[in-house]
XYZ file of C-alpha atoms in Angstrom:
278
model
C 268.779 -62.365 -28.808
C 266.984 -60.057 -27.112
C 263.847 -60.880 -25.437
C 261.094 -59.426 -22.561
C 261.615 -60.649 -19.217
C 259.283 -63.071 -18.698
C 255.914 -62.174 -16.479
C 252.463 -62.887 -14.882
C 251.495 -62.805 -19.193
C 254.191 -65.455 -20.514
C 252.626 -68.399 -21.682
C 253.814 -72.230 -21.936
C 253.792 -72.682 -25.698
C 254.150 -75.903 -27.901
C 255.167 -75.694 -31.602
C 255.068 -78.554 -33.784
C 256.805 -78.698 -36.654
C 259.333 -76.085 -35.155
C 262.752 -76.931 -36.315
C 261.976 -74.690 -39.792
C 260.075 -72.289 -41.870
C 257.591 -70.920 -39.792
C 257.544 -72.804 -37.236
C 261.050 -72.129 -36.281
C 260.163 -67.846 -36.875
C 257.309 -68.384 -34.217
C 259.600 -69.736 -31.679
C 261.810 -67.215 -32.417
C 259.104 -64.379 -32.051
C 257.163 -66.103 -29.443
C 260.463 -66.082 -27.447
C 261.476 -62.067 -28.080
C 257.876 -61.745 -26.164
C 259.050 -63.506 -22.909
C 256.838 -66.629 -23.565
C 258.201 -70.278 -22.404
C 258.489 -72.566 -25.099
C 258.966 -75.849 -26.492
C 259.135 -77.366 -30.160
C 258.794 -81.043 -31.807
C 259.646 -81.852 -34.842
C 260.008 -85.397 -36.564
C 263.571 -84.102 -37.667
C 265.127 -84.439 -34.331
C 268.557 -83.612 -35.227
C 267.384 -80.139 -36.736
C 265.249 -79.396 -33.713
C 267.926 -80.062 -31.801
C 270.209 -77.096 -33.604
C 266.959 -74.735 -33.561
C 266.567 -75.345 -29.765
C 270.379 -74.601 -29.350
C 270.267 -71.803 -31.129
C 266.943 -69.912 -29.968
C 267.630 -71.007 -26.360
C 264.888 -73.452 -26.607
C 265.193 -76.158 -23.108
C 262.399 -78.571 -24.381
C 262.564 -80.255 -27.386
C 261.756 -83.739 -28.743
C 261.356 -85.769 -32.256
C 257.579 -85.669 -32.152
C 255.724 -87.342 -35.324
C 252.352 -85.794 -35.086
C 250.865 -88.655 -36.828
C 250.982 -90.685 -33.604
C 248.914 -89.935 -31.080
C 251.461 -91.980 -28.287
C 254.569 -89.244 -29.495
C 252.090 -86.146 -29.229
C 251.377 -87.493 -25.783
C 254.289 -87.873 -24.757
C 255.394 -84.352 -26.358
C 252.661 -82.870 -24.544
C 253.871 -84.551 -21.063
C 257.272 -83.502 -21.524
C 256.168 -80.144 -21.962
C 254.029 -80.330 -18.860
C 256.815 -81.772 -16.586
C 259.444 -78.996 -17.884
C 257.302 -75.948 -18.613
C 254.377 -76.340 -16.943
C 250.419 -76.298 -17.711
C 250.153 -76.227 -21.316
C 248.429 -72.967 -22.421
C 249.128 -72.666 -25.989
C 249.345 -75.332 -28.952
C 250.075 -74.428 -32.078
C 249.449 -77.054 -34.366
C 251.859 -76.183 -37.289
C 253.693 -79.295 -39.008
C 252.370 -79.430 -42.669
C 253.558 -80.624 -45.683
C 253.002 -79.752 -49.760
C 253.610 -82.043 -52.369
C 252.479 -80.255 -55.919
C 251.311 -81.754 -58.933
C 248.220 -83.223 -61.224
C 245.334 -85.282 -58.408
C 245.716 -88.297 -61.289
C 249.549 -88.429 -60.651
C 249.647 -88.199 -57.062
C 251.185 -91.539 -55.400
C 248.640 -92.539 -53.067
C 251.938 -92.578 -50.317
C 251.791 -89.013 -50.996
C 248.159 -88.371 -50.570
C 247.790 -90.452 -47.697
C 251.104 -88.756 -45.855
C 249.317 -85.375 -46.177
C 246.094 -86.481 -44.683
C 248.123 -87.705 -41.714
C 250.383 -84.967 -41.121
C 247.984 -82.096 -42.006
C 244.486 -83.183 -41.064
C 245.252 -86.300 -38.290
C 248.219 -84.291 -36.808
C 245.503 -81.581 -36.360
C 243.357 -83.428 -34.922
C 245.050 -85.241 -32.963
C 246.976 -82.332 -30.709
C 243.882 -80.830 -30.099
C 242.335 -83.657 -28.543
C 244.890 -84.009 -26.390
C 245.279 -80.627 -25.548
C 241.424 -80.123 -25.167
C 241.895 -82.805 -22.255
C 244.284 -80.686 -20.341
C 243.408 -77.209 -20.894
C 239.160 -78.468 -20.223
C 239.654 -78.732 -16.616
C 241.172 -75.708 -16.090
C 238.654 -73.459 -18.097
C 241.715 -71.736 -19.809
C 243.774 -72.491 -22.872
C 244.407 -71.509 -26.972
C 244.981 -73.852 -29.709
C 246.040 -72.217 -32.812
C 245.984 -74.637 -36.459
C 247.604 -73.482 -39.029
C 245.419 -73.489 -42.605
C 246.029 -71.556 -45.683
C 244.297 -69.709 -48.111
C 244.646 -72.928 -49.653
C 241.973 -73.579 -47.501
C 239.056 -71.129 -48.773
C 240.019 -71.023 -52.153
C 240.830 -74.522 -54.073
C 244.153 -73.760 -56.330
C 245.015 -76.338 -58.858
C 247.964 -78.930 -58.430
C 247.616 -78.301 -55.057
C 243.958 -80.767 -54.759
C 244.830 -82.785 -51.574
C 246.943 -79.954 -49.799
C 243.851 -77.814 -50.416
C 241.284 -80.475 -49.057
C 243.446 -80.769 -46.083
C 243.680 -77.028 -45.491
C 239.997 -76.851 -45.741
C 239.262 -80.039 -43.205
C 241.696 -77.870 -40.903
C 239.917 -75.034 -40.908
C 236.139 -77.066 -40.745
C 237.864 -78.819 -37.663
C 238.804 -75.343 -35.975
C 235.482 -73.766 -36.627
C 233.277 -76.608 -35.180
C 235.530 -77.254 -32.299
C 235.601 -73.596 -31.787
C 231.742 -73.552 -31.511
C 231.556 -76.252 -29.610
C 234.289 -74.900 -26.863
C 232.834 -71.625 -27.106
C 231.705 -70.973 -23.624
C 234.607 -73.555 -21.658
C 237.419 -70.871 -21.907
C 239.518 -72.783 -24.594
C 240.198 -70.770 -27.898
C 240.674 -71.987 -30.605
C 241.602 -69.846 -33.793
C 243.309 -70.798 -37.474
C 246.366 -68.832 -38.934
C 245.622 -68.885 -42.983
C 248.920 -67.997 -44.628
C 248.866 -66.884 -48.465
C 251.991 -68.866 -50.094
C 254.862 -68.185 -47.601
C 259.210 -68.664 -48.787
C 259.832 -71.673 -46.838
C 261.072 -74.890 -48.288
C 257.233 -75.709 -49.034
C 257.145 -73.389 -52.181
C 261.041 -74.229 -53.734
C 260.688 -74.531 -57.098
C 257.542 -72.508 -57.546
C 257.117 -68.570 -58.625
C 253.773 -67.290 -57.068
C 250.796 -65.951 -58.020
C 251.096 -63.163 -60.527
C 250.432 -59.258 -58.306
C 250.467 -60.967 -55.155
C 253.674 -61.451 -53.459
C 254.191 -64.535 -50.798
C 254.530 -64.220 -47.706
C 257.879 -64.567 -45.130
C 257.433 -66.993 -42.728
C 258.095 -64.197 -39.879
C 254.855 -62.637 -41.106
C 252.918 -65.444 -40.182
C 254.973 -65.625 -36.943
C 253.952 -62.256 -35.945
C 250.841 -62.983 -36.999
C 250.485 -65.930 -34.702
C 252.123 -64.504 -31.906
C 249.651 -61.358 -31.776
C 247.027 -63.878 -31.568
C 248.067 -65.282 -28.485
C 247.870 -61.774 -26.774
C 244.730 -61.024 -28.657
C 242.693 -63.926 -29.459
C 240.279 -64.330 -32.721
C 238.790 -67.184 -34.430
C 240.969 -66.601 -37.525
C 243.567 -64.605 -38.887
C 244.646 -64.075 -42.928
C 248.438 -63.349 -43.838
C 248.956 -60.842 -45.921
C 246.357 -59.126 -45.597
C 246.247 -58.133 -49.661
C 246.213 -61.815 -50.140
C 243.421 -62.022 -47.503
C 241.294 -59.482 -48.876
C 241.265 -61.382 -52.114
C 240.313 -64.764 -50.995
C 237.718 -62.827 -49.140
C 236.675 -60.875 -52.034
C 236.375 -63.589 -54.317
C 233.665 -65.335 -52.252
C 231.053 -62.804 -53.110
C 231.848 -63.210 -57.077
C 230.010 -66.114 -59.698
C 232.087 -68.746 -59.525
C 232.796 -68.175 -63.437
C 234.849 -64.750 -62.858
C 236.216 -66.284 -59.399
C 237.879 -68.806 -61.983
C 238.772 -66.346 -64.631
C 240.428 -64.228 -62.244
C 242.764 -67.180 -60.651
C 243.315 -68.155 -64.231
C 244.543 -64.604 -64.900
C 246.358 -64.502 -61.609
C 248.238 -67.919 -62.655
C 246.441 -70.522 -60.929
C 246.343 -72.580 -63.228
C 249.586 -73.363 -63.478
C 251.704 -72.226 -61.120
C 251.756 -75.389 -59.546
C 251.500 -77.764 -62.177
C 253.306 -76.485 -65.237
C 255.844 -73.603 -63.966
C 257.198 -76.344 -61.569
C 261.009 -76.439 -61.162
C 260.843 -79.984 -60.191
C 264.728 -79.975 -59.378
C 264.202 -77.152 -57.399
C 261.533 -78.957 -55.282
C 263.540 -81.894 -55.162
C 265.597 -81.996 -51.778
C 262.091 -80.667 -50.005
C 260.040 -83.771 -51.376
C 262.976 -86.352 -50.248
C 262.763 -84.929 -46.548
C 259.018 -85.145 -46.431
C 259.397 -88.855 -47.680
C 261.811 -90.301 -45.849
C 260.071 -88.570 -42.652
């Protein structure tokens, strides 16, 4: 792999969720740009064989949902790496299907890992970075999370509570030399869309499009970036129309059922397993 040598500009990075999808790509990117970083995943045996193959020293089984492991995480990365100056908060998960016939297990495992897990990292990272007057958290959202799309109810809510979070901590942080920004994906090929086709004239993304994404962040902080940016454009676009033709034109686009009808269940099987048993 070929990658920058690192300078006075590399940054100590922690990924969660990094052993796959995009989380592994922004390693991978974040690495090619001379940066220092370190991944946690609750799958510690895949971490393991991410951080062997990118070249990755620190890595841990980190389950997000508990503040003690995202301490210790955080510590770890500390002791190894040095002062944390970048946490990206990306471990999220997408079960699909009607609200009615969503086990609450489900529900409840999506608040934790994609709202709690959230929240939770930037706390702690708040309390390190403060003192120092420097630091960037970056949460990753969704366009899921400015633009409800059906069988997708609770993934959406928590998409939207990330990017509330990110906004009002962002406000609130504005003038201490912490950034804080949100990465807001369209649909992107990882294991989180198996089984499902898309929207209709908008293609999803590939999860090294929203690591580029990310990365260019770090060197050039914003409050929020949208990947792609056709997909971006219209989510944007769509906030400025009556809610009637907003709805007409997701309908049209295939909102309405491409995840809850056009749902290769089998497909999506081996991804909803994993995210149970974890």
């Amino acid at each position: 792999m070929t990658t920058k040598s690192a300078g006075a500009s590399a940054k100590t990075v922690a990924i969660t969720g990094g052993a796959r999808g995009i989380g592994y790509e922004t390693a991978k990117a974040l690495i090619r740009r001379g940066h220092r970083v370190a991944i946690g995943d609750i799958d510690e045996v895949r971490a393991k064989d991410t951080a062997a193959e990118l070249g990755v020293d620190v890595v841990t089984r980190l389950d997000v949902t508990d503040p003690e492991s995202f301490l210790a995480f955080l510590d770890l990365v500390e002791a190894e790496l040095g002062p944390l100056d970048v946490l990206i908060n990306n471990a999220g998960i997408m079960p699909t299907g009607a609200a009615h016939q969503e086990e609450d297990a489900v529900t409840r495992r999506q608040v934790e890992i994609n709202i709690l897990g959230v929240i939770f990292g930037s706390k702690l990272a708040l309390q390190r970075m403060l003192p120092r007057r420097a630091g960037h958290i970056i949460n990753t959202a969704s366009l899921a999370g400015e633009l409800a799309v059906p069988g997708l109810a609770t993934y959406c809510a928590t998409k939207f509570a990330v990017i509330g979070f990110t906004e009002a901590a962002r406000q609130e942080y504005r003038k201490s030399g912490i950034q804080l920004s949100t990465v807001r994906p369209t649909f992107t090929n990882t294991e989180l869309v198996a089984g499902t086709t898309g929207a209709k004239g908008l293609r999803n993304a590939e999860p090294e499009e929203i690591a580029r994404a990310t990365a260019d962040l770090i060197e050039n902080p914003r409050p929020f970036v949208r990947v792609t940016r056709l997909a971006g454009g219209v989510i944007a676009a769509m906030k400025f129309v009556p809610t009637r033709l907003s709805t007409g034109l997701g309908s049209a686009l295939g909102a309405d059922s491409v995840f809850l009808e056009d749902v290769d269940t089998a497909a999506r099987q081996a991804y909803l397993n994993r995210i149970r048993d974890n």
